[in-house]
PDB file of C-alpha atoms in Angstrom:
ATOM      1  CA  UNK A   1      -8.560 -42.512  -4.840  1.00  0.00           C
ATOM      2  CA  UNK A   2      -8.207 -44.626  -2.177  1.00  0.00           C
ATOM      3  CA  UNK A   3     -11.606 -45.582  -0.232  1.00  0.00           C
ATOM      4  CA  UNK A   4     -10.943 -43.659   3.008  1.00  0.00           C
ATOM      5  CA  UNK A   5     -10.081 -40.988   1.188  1.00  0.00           C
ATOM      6  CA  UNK A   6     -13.559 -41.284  -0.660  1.00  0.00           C
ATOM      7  CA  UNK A   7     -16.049 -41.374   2.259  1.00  0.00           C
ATOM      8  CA  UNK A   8     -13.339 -38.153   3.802  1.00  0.00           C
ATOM      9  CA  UNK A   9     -13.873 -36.381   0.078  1.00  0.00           C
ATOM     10  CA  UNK A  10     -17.652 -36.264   0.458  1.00  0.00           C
ATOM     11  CA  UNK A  11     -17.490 -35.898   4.138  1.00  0.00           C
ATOM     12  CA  UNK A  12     -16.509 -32.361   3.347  1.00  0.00           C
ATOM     13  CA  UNK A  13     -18.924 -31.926   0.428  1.00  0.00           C
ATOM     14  CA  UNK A  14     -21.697 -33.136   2.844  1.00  0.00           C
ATOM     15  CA  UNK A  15     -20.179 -30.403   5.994  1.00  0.00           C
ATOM     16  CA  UNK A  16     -20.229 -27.597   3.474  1.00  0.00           C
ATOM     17  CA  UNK A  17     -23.443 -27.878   1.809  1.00  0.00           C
ATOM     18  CA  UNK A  18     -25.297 -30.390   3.645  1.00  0.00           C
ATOM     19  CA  UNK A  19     -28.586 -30.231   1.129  1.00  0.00           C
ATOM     20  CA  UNK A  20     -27.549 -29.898  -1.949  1.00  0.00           C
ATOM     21  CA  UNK A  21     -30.173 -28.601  -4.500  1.00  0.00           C
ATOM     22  CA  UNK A  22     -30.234 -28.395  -8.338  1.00  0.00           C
ATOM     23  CA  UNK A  23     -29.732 -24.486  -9.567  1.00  0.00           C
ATOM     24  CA  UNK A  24     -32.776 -25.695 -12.110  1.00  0.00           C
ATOM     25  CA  UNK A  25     -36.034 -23.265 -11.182  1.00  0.00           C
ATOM     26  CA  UNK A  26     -39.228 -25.430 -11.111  1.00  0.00           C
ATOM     27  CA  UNK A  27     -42.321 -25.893  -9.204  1.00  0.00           C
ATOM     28  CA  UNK A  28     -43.415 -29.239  -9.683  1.00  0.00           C
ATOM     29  CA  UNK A  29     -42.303 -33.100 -11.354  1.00  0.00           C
ATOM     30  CA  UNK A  30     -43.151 -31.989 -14.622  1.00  0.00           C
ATOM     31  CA  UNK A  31     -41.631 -28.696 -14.737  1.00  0.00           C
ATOM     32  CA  UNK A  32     -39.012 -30.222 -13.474  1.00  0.00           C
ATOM     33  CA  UNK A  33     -38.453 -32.783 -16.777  1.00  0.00           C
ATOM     34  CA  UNK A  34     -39.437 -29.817 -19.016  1.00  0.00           C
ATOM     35  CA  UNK A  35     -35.976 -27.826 -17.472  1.00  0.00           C
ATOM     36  CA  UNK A  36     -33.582 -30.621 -17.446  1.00  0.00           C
ATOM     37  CA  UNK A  37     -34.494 -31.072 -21.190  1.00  0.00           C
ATOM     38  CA  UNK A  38     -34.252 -27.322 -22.004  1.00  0.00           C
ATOM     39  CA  UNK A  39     -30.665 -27.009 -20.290  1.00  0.00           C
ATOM     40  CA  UNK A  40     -28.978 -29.931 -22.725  1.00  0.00           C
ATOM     41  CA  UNK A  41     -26.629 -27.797 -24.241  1.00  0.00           C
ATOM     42  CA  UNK A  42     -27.455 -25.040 -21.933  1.00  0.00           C
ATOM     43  CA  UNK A  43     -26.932 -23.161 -18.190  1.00  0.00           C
ATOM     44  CA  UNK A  44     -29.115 -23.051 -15.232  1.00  0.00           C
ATOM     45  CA  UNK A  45     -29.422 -19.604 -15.565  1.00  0.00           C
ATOM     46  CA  UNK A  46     -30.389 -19.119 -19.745  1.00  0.00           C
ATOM     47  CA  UNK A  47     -32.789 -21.994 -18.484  1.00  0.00           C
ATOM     48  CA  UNK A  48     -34.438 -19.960 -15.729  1.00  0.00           C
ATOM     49  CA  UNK A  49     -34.084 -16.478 -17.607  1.00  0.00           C
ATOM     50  CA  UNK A  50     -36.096 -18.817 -20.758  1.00  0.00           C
ATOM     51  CA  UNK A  51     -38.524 -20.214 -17.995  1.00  0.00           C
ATOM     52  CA  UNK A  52     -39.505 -17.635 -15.678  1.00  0.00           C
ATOM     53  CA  UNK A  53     -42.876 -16.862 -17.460  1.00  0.00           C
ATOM     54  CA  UNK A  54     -43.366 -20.240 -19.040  1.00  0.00           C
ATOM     55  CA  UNK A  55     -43.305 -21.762 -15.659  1.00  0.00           C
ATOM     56  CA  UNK A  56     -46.109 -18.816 -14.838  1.00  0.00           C
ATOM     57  CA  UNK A  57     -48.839 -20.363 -17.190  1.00  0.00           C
ATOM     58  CA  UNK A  58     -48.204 -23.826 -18.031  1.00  0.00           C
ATOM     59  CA  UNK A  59     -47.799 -26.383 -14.793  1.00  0.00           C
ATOM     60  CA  UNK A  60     -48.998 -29.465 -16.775  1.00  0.00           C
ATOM     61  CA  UNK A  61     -48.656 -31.405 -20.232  1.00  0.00           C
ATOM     62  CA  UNK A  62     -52.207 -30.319 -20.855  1.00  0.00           C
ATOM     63  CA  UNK A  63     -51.531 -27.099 -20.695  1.00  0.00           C
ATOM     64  CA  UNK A  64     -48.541 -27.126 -22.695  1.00  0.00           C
ATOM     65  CA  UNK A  65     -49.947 -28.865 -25.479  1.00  0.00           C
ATOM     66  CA  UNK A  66     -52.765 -25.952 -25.313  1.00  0.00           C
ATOM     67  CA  UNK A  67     -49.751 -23.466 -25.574  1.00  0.00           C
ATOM     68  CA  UNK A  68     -48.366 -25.691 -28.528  1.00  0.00           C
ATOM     69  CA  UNK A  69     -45.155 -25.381 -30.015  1.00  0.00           C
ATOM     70  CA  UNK A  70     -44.652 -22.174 -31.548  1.00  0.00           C
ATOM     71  CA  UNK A  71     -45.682 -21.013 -28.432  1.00  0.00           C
ATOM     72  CA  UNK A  72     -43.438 -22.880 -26.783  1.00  0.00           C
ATOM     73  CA  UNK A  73     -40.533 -21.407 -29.032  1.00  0.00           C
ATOM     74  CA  UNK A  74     -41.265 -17.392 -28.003  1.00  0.00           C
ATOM     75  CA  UNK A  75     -40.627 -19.000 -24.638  1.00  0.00           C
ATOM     76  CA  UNK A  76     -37.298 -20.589 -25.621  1.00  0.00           C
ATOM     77  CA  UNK A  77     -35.718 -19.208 -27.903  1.00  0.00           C
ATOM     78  CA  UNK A  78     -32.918 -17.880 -26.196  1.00  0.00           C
ATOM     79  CA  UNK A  79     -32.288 -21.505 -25.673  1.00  0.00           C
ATOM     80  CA  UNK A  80     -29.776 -23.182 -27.763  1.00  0.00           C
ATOM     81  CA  UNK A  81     -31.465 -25.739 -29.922  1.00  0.00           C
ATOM     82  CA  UNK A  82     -35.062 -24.261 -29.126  1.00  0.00           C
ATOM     83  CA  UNK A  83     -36.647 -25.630 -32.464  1.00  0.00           C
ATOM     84  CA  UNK A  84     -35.439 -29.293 -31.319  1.00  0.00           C
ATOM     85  CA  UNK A  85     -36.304 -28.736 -27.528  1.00  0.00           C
ATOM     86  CA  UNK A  86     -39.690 -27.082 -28.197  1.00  0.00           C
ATOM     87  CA  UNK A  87     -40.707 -30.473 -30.795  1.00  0.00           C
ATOM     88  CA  UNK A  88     -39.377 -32.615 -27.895  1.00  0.00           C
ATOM     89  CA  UNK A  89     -40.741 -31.064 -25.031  1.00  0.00           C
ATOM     90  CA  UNK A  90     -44.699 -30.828 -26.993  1.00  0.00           C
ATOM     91  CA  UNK A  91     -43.554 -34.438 -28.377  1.00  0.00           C
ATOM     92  CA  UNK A  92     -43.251 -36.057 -24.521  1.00  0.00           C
ATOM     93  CA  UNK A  93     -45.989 -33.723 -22.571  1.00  0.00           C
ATOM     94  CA  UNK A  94     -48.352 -35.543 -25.388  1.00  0.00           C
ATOM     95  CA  UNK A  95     -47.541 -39.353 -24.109  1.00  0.00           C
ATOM     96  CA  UNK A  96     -47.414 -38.149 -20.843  1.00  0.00           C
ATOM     97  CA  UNK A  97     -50.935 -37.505 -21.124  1.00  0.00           C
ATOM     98  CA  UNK A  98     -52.099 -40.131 -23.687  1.00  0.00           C
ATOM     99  CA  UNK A  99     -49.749 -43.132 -21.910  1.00  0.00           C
ATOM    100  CA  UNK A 100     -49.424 -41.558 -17.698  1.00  0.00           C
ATOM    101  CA  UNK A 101     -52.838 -39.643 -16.977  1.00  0.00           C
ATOM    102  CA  UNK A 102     -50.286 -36.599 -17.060  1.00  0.00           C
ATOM    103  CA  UNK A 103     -48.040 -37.369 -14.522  1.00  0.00           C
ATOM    104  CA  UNK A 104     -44.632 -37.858 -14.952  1.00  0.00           C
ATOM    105  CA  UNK A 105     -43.560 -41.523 -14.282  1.00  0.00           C
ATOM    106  CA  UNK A 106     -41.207 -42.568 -11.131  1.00  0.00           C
ATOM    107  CA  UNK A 107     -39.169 -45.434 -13.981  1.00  0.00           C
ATOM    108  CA  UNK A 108     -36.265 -45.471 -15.604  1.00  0.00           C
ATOM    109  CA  UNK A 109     -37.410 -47.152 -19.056  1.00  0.00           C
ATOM    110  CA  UNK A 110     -40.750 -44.953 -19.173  1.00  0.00           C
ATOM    111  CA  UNK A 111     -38.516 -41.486 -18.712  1.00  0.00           C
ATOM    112  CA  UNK A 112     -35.928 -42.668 -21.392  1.00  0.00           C
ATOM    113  CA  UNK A 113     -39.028 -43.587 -23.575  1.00  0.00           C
ATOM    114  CA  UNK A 114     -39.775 -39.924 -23.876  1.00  0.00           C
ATOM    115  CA  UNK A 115     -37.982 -37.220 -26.624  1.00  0.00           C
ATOM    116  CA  UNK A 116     -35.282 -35.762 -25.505  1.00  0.00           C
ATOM    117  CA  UNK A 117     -35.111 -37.612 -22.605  1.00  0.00           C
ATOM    118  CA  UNK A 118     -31.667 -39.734 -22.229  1.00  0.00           C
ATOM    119  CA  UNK A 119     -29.875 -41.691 -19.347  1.00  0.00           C
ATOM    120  CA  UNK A 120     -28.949 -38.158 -17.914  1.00  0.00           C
ATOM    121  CA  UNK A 121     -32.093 -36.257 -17.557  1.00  0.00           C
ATOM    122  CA  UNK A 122     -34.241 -39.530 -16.154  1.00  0.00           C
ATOM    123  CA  UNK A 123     -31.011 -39.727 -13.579  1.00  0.00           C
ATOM    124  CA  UNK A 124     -31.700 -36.070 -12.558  1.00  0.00           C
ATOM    125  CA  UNK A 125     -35.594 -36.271 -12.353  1.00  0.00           C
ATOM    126  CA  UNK A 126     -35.435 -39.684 -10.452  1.00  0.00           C
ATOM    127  CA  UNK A 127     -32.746 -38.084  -8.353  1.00  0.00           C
ATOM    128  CA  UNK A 128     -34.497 -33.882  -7.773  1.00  0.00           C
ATOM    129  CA  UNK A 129     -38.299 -35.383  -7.716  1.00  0.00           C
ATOM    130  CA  UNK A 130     -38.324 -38.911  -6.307  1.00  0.00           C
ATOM    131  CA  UNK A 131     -35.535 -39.031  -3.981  1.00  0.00           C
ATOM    132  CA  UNK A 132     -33.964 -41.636  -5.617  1.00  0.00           C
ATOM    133  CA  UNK A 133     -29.944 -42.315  -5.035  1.00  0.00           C
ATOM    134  CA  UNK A 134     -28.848 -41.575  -8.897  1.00  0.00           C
ATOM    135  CA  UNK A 135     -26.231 -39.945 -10.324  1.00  0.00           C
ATOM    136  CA  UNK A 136     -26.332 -38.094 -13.727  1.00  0.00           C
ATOM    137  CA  UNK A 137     -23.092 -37.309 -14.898  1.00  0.00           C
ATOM    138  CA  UNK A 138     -23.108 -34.052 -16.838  1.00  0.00           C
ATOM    139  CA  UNK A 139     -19.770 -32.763 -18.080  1.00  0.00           C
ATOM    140  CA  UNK A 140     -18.819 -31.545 -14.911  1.00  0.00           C
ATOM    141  CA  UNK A 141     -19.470 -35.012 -12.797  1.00  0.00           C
ATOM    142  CA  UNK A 142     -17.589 -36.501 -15.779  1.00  0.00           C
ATOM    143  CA  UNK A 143     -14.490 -34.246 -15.732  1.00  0.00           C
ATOM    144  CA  UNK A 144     -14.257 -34.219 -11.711  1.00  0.00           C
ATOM    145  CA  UNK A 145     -14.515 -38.060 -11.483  1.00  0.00           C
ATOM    146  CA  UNK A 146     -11.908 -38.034 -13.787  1.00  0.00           C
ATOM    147  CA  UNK A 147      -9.467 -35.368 -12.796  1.00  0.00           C
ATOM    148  CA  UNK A 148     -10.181 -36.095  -9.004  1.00  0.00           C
ATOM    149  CA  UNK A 149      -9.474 -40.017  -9.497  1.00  0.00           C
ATOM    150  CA  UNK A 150     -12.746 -40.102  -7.823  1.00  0.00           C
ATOM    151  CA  UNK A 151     -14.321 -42.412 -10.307  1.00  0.00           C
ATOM    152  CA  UNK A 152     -11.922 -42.265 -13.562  1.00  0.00           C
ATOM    153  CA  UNK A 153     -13.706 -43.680 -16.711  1.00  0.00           C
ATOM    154  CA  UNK A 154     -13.858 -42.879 -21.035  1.00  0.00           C
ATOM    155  CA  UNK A 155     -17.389 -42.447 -21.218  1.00  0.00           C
ATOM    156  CA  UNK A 156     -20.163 -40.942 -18.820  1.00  0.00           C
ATOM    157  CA  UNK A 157     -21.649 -44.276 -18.086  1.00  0.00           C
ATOM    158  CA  UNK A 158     -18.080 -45.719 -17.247  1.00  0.00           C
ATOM    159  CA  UNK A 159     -18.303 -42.588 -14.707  1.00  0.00           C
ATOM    160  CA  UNK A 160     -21.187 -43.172 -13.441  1.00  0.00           C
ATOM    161  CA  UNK A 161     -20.807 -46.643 -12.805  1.00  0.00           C
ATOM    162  CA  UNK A 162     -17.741 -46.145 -11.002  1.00  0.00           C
ATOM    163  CA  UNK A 163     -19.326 -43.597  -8.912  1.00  0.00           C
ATOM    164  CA  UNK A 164     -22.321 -46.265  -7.855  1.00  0.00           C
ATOM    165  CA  UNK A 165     -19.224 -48.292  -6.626  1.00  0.00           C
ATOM    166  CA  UNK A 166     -17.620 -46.217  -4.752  1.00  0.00           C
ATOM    167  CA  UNK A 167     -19.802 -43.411  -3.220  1.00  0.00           C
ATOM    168  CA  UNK A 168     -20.518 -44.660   0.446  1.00  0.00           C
ATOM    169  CA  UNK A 169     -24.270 -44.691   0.960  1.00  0.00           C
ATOM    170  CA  UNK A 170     -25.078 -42.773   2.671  1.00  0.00           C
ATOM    171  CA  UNK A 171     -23.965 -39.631   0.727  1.00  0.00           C
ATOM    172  CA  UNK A 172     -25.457 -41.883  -2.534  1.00  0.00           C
ATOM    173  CA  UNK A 173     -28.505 -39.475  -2.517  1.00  0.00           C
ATOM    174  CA  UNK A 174     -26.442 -35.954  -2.694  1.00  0.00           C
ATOM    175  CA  UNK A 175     -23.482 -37.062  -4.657  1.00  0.00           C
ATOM    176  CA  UNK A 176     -24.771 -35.538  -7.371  1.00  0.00           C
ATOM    177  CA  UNK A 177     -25.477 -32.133  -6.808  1.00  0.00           C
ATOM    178  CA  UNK A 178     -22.254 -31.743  -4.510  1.00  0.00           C
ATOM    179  CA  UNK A 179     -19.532 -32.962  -7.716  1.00  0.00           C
ATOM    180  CA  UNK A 180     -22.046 -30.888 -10.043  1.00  0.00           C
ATOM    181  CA  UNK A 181     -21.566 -27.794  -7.797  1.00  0.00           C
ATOM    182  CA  UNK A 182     -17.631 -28.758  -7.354  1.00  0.00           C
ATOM    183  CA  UNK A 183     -17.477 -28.986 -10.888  1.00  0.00           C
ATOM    184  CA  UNK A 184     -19.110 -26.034 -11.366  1.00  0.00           C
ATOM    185  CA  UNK A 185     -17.465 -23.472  -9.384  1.00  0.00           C
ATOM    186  CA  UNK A 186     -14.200 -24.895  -8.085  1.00  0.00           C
ATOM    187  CA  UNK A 187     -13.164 -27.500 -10.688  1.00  0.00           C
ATOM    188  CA  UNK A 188     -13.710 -25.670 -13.397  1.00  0.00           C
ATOM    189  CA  UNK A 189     -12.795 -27.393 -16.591  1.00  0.00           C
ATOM    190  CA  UNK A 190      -9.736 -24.677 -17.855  1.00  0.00           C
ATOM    191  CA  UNK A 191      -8.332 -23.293 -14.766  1.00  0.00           C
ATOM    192  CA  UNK A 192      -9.637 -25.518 -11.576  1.00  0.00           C
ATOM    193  CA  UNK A 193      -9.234 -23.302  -8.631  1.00  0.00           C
ATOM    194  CA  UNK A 194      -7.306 -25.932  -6.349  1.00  0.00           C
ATOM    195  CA  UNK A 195      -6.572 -23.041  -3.768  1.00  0.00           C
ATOM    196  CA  UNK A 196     -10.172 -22.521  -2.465  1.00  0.00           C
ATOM    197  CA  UNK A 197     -10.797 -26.297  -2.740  1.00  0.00           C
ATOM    198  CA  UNK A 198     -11.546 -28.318   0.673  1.00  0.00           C
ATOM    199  CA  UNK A 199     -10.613 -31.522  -0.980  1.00  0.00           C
ATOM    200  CA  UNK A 200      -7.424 -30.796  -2.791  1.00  0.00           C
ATOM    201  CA  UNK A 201      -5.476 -32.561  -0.770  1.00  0.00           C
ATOM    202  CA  UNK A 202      -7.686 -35.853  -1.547  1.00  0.00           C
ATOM    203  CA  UNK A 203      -7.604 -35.424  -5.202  1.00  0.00           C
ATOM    204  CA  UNK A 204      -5.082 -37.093  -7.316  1.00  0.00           C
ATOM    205  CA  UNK A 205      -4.968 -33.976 -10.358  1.00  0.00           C
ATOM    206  CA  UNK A 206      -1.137 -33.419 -10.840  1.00  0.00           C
ATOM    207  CA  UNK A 207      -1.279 -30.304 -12.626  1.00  0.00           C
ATOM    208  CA  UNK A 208      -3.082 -28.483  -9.204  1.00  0.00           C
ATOM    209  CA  UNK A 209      -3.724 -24.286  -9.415  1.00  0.00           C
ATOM    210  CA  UNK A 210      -0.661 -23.026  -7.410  1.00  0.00           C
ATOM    211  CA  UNK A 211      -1.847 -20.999  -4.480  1.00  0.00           C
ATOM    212  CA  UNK A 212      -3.323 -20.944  -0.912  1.00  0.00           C
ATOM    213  CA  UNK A 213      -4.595 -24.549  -0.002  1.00  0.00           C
ATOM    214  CA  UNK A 214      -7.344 -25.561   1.731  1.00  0.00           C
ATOM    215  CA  UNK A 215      -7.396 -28.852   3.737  1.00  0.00           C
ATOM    216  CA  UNK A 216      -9.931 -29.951   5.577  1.00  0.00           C
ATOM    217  CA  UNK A 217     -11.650 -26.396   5.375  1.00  0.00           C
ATOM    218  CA  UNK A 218      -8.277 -25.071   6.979  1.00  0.00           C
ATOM    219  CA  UNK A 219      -6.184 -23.049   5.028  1.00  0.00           C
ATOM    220  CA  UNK A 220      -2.631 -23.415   5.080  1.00  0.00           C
ATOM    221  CA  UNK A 221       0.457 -23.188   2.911  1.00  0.00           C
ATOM    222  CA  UNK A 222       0.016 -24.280  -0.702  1.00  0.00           C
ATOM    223  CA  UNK A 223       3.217 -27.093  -0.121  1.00  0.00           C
ATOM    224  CA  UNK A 224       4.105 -27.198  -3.869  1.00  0.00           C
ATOM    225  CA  UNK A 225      -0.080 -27.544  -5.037  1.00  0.00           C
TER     226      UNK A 225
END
């Protein structure tokens, strides 16, 4: 994609959603960390729904560690890979409070230190809590920078990188909930619905969804996409 057609790609993104926020349900840093390692594997919503109450009673790693981890897994277990998730999540609230007072750390090596905590999730917390410009590429970042052209690449870091290079910068800091959300609900990974999309005439995916276009957030004849 050429670079004009970049910084016009999120223009639209930014115009039709100008703040972005994560679907994740939370209400503080750590609860925050404790959902974006629960939904590996998993949706928003079975992460909410798994959550709701959780989120009621336990606010810090103190308090989960006093809820331990079979209580953890009643929480969770409509989570796939609870048993794993519940060790992490018990396993990383402890060294939070042995190693941070508690309090979840704003760096990259100290996040990836904890369990179950990879490149992805610290991208999302750094991202959602600090306000830092990172991108996480889930599946659907990867298959839209891919299929758009946006930021092609064979692994998620490739993505990722290619995405630092080429988002403008000022849209650094939303990128990632805007291609999550696009990824989500209009370029969905078996049948992409091209019609509804406000960028399809930016994206470079031969195979579009015949239909109604929409360019520019004006729609007009499909023209063949």
């Amino acid at each position: 994609m050429k670079r004009a057609d970049v910084e016009e790609f999120f223009r639209r993104l930014s115009a039709a959603d100008p703040a972005p926020e994560t679907e994740l349900a939370y209400g503080n840093v750590y609860q925050l960390l404790v959902a974006v390692v629960l939904s590996a594997q998993a949706t928003d919503i079975g992460v909410n729904k798994a959550t709701r109450l959780l989120f009621q009673q336990v606010f810090t790693p103190a308090e989960m560690l006093e809820l331990g981890e079979e209580g953890l897994r009643t929480h969770i277990k409509t989570i796939g890979l609870f048993n794993a998730k519940a060790k992490n999540v018990i396993a990383l609230s402890r060294i939070l409070v042995e190693q941070h007072e508690g309090e979840v750390p704003r760096d990259r090596a100290a996040l990836e230190a904890l369990p179950g905590v990879g490149r992805k999730t610290a991208n999302v917390v750094l991202n959602v809590a600090f306000g830092e410009p990172t991108i996480a590429v889930d599946t659907h970042i990867f298959r839209v920078g891919n299929r758009t052209g946006l930021a092609p690449g064979k692994t998620p870091l490739d993505v990722e990188r290619g995405l630092e290079r080429r988002v403008p910068k000022h849209y650094r800091l939303h990128a990632h909930h805007w291609l999550i959300l696009h990824g989500r609900y209009v370029c969905k990974a078996r049948k992409p619905d091209c019609p509804a999309c406000i960028v399809a005439d930016l994206c470079r995916y031969r195979d579009k969804t015949p239909g109604v276009a929409v360019t520019g957030g004006v729609v007009g004849p499909s023209d063949g996409i």
